[in-house]
XYZ file of N, CA and C in Angstrom:
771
model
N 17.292 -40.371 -3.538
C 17.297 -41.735 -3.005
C 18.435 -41.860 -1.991
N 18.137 -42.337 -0.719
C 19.129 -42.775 0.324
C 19.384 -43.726 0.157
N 18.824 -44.963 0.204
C 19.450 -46.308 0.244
C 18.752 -47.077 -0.303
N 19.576 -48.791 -0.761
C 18.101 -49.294 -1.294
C 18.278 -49.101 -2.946
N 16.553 -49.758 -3.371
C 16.205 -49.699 -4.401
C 14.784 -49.327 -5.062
N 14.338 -49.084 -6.547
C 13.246 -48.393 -6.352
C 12.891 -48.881 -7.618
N 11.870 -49.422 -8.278
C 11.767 -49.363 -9.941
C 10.702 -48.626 -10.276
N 10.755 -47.120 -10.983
C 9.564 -46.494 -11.006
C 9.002 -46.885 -12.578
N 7.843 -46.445 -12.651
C 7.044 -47.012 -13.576
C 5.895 -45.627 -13.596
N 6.407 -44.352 -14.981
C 5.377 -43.462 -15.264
C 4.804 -43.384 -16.508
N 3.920 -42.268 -17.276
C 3.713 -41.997 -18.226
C 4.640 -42.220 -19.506
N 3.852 -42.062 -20.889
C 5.294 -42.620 -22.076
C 5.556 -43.208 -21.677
N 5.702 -45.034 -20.771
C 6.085 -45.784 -20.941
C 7.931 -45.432 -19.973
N 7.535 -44.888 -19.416
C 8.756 -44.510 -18.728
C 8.481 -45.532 -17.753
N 9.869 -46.161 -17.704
C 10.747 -47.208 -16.556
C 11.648 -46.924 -16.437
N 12.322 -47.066 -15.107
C 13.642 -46.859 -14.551
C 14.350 -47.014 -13.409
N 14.780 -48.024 -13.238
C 16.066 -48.274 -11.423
C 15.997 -46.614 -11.287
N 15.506 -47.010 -9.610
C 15.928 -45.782 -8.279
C 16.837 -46.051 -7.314
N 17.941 -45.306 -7.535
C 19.356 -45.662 -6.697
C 19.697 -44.696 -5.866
N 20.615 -45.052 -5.308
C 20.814 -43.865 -4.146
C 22.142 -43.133 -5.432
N 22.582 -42.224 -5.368
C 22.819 -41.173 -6.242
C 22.259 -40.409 -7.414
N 20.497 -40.808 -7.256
C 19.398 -40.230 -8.412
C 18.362 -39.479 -7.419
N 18.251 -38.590 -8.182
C 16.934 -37.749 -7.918
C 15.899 -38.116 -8.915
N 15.002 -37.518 -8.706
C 13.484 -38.252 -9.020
C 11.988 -36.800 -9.249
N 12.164 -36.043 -10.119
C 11.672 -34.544 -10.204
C 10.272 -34.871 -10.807
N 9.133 -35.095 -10.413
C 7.765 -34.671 -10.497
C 7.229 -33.116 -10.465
N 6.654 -33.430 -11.419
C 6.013 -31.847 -11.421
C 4.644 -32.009 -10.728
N 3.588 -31.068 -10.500
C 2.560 -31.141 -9.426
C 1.216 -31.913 -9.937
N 1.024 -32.476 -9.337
C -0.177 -33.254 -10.134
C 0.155 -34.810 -10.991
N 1.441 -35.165 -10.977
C 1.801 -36.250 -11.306
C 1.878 -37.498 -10.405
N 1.558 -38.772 -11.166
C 1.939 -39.746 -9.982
C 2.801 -40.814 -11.013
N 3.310 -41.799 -10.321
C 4.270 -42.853 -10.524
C 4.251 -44.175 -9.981
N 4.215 -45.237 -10.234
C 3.516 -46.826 -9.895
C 5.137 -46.849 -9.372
N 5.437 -47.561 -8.207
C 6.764 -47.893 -7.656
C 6.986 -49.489 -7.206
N 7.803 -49.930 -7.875
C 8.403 -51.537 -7.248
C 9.420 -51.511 -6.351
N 9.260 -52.459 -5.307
C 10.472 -52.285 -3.987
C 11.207 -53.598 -4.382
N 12.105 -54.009 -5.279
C 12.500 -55.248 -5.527
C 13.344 -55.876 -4.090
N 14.036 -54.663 -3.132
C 14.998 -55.366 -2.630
C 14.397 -54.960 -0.694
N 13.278 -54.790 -0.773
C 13.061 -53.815 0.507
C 12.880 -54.924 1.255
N 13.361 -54.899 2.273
C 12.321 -55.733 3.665
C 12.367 -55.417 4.842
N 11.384 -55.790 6.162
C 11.533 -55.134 7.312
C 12.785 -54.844 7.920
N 13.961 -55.570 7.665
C 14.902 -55.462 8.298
C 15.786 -54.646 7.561
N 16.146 -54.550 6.358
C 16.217 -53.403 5.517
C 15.586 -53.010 4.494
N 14.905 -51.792 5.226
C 13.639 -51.178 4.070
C 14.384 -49.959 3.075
N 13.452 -49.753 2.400
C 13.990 -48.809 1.370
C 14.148 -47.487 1.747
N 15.135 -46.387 2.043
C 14.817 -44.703 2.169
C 15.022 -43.839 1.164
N 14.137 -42.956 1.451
C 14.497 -41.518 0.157
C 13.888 -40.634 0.883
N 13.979 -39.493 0.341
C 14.100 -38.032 0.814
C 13.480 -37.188 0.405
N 11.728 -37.357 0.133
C 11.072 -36.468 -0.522
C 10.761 -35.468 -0.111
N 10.875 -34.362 -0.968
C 10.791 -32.870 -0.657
C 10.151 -32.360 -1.892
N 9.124 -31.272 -0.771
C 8.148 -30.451 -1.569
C 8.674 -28.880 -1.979
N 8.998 -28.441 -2.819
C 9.661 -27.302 -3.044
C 8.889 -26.122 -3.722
N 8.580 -25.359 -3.344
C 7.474 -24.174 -3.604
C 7.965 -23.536 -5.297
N 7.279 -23.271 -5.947
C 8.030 -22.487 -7.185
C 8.574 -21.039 -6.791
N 8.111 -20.789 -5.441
C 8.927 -19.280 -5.655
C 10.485 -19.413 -4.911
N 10.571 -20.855 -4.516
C 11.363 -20.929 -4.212
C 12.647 -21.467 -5.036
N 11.899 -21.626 -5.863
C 12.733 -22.134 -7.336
C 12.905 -21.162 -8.014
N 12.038 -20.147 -7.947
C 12.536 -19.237 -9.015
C 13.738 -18.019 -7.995
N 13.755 -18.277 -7.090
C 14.541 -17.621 -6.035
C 15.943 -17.886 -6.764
N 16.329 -19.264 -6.509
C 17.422 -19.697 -6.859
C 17.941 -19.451 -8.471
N 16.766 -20.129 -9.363
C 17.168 -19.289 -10.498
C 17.580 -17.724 -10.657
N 17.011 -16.872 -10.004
C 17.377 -15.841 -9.668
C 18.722 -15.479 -9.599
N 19.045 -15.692 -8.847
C 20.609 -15.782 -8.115
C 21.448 -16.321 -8.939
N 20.988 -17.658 -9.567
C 22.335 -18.096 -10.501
C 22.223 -17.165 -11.612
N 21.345 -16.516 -12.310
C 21.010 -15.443 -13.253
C 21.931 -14.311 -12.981
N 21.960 -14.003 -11.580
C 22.832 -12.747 -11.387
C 24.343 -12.694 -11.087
N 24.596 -14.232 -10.534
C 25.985 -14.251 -10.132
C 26.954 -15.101 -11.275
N 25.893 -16.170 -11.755
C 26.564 -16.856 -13.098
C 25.329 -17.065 -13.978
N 25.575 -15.999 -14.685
C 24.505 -16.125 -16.058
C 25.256 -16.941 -17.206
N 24.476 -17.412 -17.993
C 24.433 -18.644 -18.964
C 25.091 -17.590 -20.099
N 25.790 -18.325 -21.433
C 26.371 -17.523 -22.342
C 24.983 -16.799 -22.889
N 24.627 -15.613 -23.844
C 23.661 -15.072 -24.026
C 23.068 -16.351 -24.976
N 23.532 -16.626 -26.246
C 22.983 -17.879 -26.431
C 22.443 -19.206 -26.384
N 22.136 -19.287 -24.672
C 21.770 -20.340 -23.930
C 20.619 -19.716 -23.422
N 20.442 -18.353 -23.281
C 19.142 -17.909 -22.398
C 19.233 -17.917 -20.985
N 18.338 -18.248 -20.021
C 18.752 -17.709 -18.685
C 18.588 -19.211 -18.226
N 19.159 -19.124 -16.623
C 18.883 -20.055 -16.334
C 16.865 -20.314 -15.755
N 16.586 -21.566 -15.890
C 15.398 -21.785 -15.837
C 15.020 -23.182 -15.364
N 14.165 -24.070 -14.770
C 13.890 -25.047 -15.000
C 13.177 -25.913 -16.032
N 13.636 -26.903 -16.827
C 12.879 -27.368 -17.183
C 11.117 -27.829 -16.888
N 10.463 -27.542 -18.394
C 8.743 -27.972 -18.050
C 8.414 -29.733 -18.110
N 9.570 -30.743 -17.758
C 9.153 -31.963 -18.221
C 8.312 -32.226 -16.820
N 7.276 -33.632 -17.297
C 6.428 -33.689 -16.085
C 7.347 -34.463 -15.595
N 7.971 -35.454 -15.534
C 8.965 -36.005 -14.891
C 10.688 -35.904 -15.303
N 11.688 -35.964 -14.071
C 12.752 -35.556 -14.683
C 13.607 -36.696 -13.624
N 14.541 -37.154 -14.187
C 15.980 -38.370 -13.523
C 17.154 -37.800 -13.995
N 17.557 -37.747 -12.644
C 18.967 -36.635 -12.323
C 19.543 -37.841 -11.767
N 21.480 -38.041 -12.096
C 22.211 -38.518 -11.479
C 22.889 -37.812 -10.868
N 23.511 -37.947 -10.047
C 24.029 -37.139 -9.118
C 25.391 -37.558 -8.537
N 26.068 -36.651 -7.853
C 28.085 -37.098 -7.254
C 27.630 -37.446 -5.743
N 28.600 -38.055 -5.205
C 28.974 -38.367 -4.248
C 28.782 -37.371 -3.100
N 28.934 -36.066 -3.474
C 28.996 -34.868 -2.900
C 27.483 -34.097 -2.452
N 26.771 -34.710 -3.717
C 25.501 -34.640 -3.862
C 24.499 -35.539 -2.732
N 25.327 -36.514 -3.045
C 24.474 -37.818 -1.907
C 24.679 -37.367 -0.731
N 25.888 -36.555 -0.183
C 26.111 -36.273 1.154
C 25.320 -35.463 1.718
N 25.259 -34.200 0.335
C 24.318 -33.297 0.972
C 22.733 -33.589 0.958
N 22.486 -34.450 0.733
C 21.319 -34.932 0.789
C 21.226 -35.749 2.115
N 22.173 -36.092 2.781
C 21.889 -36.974 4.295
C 22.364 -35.642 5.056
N 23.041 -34.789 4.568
C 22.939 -34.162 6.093
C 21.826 -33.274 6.179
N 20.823 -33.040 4.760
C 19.363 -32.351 4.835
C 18.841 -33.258 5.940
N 18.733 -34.734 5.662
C 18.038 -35.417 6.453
C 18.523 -35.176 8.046
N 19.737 -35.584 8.123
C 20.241 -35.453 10.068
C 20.092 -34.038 10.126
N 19.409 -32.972 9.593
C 18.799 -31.620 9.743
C 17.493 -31.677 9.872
N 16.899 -32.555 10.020
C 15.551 -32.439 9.878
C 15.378 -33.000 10.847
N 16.203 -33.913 11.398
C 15.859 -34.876 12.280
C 16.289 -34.423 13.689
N 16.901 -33.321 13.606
C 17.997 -32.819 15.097
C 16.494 -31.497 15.278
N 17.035 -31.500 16.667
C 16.152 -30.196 17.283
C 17.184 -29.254 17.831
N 18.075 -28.629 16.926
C 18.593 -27.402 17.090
C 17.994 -26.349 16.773
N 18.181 -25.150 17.307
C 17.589 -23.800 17.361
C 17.387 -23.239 15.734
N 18.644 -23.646 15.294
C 18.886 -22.913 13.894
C 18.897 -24.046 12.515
N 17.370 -25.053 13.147
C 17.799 -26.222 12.209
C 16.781 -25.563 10.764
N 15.533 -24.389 10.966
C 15.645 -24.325 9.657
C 16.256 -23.578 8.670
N 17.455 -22.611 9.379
C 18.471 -22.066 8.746
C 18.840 -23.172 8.081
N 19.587 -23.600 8.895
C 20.601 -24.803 7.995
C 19.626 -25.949 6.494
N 18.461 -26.154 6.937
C 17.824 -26.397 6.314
C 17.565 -25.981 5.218
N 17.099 -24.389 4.626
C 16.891 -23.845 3.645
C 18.003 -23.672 3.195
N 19.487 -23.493 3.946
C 20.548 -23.437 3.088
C 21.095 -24.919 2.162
N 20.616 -26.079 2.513
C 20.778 -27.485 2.043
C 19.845 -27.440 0.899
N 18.446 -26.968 1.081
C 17.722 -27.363 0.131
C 17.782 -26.263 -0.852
N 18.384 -24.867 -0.860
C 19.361 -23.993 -1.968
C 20.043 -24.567 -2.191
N 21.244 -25.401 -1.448
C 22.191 -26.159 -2.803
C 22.196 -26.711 -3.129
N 21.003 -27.721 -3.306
C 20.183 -28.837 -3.830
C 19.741 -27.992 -4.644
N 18.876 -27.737 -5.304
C 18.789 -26.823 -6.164
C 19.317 -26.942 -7.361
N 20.295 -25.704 -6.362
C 21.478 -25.096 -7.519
C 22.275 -26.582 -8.016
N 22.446 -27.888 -7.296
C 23.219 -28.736 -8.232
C 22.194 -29.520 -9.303
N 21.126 -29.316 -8.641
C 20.152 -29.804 -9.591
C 19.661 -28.838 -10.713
N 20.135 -27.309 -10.875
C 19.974 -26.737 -12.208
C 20.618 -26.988 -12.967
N 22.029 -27.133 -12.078
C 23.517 -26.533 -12.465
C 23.449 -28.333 -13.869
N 22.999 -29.722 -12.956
C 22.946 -30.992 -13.774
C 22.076 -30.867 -15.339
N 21.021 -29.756 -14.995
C 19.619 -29.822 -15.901
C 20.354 -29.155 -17.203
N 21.146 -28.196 -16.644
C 21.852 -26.745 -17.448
C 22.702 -28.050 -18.493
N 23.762 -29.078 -17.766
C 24.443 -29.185 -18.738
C 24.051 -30.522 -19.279
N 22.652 -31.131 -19.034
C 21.949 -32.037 -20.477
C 21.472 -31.871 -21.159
N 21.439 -29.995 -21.190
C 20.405 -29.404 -21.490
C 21.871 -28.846 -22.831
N 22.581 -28.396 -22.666
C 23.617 -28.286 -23.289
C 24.501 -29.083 -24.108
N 24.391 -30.291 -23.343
C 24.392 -31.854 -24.272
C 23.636 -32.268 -25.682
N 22.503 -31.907 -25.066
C 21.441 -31.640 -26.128
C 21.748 -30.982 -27.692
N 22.319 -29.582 -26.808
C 22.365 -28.463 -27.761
C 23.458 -28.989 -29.097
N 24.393 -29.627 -28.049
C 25.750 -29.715 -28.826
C 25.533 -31.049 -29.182
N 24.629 -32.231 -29.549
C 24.511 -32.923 -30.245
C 23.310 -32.367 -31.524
N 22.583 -31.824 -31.342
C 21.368 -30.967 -32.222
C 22.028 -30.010 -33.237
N 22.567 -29.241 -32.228
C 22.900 -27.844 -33.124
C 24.186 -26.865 -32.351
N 25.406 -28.054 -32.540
C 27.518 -27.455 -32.239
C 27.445 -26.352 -32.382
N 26.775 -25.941 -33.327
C 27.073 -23.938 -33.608
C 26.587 -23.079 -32.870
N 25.672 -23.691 -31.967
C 24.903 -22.788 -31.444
C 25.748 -21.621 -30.303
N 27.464 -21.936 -30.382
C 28.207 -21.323 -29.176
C 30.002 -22.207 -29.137
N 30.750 -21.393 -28.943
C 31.916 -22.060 -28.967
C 32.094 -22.903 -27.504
N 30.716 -22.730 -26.584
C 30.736 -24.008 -25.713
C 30.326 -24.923 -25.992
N 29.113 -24.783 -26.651
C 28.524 -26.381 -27.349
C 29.391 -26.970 -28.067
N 30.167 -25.994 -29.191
C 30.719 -27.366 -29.907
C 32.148 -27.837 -29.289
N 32.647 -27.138 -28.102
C 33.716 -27.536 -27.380
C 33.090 -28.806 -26.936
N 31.744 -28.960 -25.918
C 31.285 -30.243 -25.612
C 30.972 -31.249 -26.518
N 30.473 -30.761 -27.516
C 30.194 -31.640 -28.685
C 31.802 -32.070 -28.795
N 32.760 -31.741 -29.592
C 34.286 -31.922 -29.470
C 34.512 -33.435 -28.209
N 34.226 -32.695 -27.378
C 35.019 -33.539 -25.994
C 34.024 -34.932 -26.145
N 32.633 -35.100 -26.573
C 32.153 -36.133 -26.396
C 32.228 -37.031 -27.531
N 32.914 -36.889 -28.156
C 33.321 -37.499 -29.664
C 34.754 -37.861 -29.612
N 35.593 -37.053 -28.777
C 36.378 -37.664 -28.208
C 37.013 -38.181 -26.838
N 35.749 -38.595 -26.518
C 36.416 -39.180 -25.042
C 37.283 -40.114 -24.753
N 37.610 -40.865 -25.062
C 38.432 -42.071 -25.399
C 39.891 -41.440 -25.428
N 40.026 -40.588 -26.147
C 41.251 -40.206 -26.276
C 41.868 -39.355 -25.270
N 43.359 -38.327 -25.724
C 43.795 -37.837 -24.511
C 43.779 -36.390 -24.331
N 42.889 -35.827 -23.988
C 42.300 -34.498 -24.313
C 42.474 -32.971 -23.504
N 43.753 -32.459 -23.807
C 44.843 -31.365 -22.829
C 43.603 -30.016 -23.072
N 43.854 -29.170 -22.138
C 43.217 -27.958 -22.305
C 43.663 -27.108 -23.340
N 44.883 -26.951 -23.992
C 45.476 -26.427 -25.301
C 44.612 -26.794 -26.283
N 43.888 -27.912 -26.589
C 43.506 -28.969 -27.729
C 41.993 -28.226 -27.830
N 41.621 -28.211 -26.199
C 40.019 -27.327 -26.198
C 40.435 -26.359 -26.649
N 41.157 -25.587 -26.101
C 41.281 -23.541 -26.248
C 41.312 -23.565 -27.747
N 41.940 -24.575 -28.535
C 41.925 -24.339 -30.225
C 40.552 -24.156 -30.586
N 40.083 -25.612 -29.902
C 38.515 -26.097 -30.575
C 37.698 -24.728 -30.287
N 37.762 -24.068 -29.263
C 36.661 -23.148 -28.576
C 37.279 -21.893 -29.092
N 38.178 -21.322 -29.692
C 38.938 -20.252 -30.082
C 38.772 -19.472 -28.523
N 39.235 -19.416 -27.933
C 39.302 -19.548 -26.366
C 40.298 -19.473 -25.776
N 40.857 -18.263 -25.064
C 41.980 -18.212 -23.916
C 41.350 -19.485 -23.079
N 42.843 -20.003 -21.715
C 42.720 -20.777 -20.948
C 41.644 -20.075 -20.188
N 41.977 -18.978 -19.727
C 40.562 -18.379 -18.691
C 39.634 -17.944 -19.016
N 39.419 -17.712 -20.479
C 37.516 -17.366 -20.827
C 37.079 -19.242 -21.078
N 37.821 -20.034 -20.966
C 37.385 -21.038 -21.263
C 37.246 -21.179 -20.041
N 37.785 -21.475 -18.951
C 37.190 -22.261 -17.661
C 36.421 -21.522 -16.996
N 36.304 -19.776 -17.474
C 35.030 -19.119 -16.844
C 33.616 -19.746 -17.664
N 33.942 -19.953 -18.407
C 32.578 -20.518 -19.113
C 32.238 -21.934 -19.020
N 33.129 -22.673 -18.582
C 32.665 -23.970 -17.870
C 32.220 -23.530 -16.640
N 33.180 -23.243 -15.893
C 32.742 -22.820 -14.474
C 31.005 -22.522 -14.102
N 30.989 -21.165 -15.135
C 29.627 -20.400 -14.680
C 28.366 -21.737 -15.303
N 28.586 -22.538 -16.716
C 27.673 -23.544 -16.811
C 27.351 -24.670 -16.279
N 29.210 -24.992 -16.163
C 28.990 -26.513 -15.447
C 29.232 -26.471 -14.176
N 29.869 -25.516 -13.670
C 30.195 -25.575 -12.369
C 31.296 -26.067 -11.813
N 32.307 -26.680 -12.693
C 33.324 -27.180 -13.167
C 34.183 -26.831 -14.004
N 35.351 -26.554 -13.816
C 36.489 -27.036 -14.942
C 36.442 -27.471 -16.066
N 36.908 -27.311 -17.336
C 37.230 -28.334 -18.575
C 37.275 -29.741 -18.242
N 38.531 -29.512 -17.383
C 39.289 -31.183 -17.157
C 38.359 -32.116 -16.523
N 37.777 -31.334 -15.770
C 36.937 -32.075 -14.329
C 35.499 -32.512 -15.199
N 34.996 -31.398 -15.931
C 34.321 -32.016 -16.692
C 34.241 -33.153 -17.694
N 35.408 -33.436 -18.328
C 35.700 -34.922 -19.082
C 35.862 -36.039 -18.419
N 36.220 -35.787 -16.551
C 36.100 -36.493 -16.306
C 34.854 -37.265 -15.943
N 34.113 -36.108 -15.629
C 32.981 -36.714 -15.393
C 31.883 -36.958 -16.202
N 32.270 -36.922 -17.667
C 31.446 -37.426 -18.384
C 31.828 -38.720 -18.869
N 33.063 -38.938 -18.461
C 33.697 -40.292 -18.793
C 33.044 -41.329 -18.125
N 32.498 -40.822 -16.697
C 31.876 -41.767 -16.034
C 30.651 -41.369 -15.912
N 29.638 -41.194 -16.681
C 28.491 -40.907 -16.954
C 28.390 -41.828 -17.846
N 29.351 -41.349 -19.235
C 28.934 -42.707 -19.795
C 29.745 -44.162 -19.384
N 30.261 -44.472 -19.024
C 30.775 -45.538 -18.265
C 29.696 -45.720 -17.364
N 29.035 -45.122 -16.272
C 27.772 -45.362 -16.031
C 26.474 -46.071 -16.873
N 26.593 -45.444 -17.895
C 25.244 -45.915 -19.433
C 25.471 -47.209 -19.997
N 27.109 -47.875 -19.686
C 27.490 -48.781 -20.458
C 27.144 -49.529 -19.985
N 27.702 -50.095 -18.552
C 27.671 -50.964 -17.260
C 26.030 -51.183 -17.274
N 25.067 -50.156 -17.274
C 23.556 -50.220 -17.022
C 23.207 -50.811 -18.168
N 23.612 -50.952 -19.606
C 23.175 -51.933 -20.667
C 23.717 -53.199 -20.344
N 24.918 -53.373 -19.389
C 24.987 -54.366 -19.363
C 26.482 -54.999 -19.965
N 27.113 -54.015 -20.260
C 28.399 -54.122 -20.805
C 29.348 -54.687 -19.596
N 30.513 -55.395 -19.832
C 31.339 -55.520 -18.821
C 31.913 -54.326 -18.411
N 32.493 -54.484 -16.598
C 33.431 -53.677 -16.366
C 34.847 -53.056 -17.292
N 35.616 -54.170 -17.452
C 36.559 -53.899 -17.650
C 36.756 -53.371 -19.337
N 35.675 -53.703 -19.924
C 35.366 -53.331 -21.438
C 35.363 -52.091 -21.230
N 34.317 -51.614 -20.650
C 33.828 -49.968 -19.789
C 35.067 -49.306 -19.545
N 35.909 -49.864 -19.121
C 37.403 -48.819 -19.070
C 38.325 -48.349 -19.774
N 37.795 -49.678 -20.874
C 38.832 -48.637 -22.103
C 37.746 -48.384 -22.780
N 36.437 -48.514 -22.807
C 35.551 -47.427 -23.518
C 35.610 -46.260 -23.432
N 35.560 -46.444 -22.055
C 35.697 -44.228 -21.909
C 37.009 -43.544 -21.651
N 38.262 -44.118 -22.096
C 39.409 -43.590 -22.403
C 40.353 -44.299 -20.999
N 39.965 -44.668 -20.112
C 40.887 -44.932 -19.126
C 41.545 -46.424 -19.622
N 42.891 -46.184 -18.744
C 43.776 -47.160 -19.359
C 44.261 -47.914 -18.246
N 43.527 -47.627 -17.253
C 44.087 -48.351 -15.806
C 43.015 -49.171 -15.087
N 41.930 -50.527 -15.170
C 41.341 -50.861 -14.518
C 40.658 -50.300 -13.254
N 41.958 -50.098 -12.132
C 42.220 -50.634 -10.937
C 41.339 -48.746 -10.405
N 42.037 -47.536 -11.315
C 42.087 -46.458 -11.069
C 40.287 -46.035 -11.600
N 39.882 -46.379 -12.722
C 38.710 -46.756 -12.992
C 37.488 -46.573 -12.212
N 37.783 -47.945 -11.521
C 37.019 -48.014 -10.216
C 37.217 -47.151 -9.329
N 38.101 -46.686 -9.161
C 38.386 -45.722 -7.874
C 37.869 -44.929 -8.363
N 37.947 -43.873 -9.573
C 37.027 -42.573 -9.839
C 35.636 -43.086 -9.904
N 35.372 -43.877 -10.691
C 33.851 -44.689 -10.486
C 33.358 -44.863 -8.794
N 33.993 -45.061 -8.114
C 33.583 -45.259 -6.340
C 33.499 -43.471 -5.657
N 34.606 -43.288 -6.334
C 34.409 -41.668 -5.594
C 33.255 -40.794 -6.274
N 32.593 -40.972 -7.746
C 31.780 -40.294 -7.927
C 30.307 -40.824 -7.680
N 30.475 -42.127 -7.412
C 28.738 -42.530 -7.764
C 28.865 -43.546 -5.789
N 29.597 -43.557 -5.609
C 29.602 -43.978 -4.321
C 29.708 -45.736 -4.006
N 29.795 -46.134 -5.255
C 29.632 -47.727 -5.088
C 30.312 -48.202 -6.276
N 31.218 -49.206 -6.179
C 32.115 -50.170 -7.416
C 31.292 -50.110 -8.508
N 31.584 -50.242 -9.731
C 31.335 -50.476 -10.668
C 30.790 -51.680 -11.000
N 31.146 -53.162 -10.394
C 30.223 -53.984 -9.804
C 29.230 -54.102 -9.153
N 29.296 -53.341 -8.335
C 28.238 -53.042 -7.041
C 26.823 -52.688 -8.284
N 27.130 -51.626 -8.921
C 26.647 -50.856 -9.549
C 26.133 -51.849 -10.823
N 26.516 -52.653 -11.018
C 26.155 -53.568 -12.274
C 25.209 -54.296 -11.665
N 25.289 -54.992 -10.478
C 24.669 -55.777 -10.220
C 22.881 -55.028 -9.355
N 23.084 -54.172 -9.289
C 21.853 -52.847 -8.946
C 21.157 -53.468 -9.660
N 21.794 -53.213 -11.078
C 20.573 -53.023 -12.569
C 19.911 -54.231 -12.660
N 20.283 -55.003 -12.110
C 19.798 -56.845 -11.989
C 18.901 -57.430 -10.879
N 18.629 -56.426 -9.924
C 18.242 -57.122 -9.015
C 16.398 -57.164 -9.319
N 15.797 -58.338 -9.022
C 14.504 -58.427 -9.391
C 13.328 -57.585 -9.111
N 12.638 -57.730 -9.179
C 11.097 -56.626 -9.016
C 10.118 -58.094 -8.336
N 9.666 -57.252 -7.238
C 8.751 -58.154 -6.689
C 7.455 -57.660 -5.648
N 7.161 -56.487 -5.238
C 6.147 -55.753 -5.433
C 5.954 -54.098 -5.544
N 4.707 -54.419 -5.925
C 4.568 -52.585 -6.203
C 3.950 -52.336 -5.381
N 3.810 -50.555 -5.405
C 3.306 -49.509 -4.403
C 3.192 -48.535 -5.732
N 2.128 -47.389 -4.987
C 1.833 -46.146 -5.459
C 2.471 -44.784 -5.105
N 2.819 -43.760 -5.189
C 3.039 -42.602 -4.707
C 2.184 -42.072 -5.380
């Protein structure tokens, strides 16, 4: 999603706000009923649909298989078989998603170089997201399955609190560097970087039920309002207000894809 708003409406009873920092994963043969609550001629709604070949997916799996393979107890990397899939996504993410677009749109010599290299690291952040809800999963289901799961399991039980990399390396029986190689190669991230950003994931989940801001900040361990928002703006691209008031805005017609 570029800009704008989207309310999709699929199978199982699936509903859900389309924002600009979400992806939107159909598998082939699926469709989805769409509401434009906020679109109009003068500002209409954009997104960025792209058709992606499976061998081109399994390309990339490929590659992350060979350069960062998953602990053996996770299996390889793979895509999920759901018919539909909702990915949130960073700031970093949203970018590279507009400069796919001002690549598509320029008539340079080497625009589908640059092209296939955007829509590889699209991809890869979109495994790299799948890999660790997929791991979320694990470590709410079944902690034992790996001294990474129940490190995440660990960290999401205590988010709130104040959580040093010494405190993991216990939990994970884990040097400092087999521990951040094994974030690294799953999450793609750091320990640290990772708490943070699950802090605002769920601080994200809260705000979307509807919780206040400032409740939301000492929910997920932060103790500073003001700073809050600022990691909240740098990862999802819009205030935490901004972002509250998304989830509110009305539905007023539909379309098909």
């Amino acid at each position: 999603m570029i800009s704008g708003k989207k309310v999709l409406h699929g199978k199982n009873h699936f509903n859900s706000p389309f924002l600009p920092h979400e992806s939107f994963v159909m598998a082939p043969g699926e469709s989805v009923d769409i509401d434009f609550p906020e679109a109009t001629e003068m500002s209409p709604t954009s997104c960025l649909a792209l058709g992606i070949s499976r061998d081109k997916l399994r390309q990339v799996c490929d590659q992350l298989n060979q350069k960062n393979p998953l602990p053996k107890e996770l299996g390889e990397w793979n895509p999920q078989h759901d018919h539909v899939l909702h990915l949130f996504h960073t700031e970093a993410t949203q970018q590279l998603l507009v400069r796919i677009v001002d690549s598509f749109m320029s008539h340079d010599s080497d625009r589908d170089l640059v092209l296939n290299l955007g829509v590889t690291e699209l991809l890869t952040r979109m495994l790299r997201q799948q890999g660790r809800n997929f791991l979320l999963h694990c470590a709410r289901h079944d902690p034992t399955l790996s001294a990474l799961t129940d490190t995440v399991r660990y960290i999401d039980a205590h988010l709130t609190e104040s959580l040093d990399i010494d405190r993991l390396c216990r939990v994970a029986c884990m040097s400092r560097s087999k521990l951040y190689q094994q974030f690294r190669h799953v999450m793609g991230s750091g320990p640290m970087e990772y708490i943070q950003q699950r802090r605002l994931e769920k601080a994200r989940e809260l705000i979307a039920a509807g919780q206040s801001v400032t409740q939301t900040c000492y929910d997920v361990g932060y103790v500073s309002p003001s700073h809050f928002c600022r990691r909240f703006q740098q990862q999802y691209g819009v205030s935490p207000r901004e972002y509250a008031l998304q989830q509110k805005a009305p539905v007023v017609s539909t379309a098909t894809d």
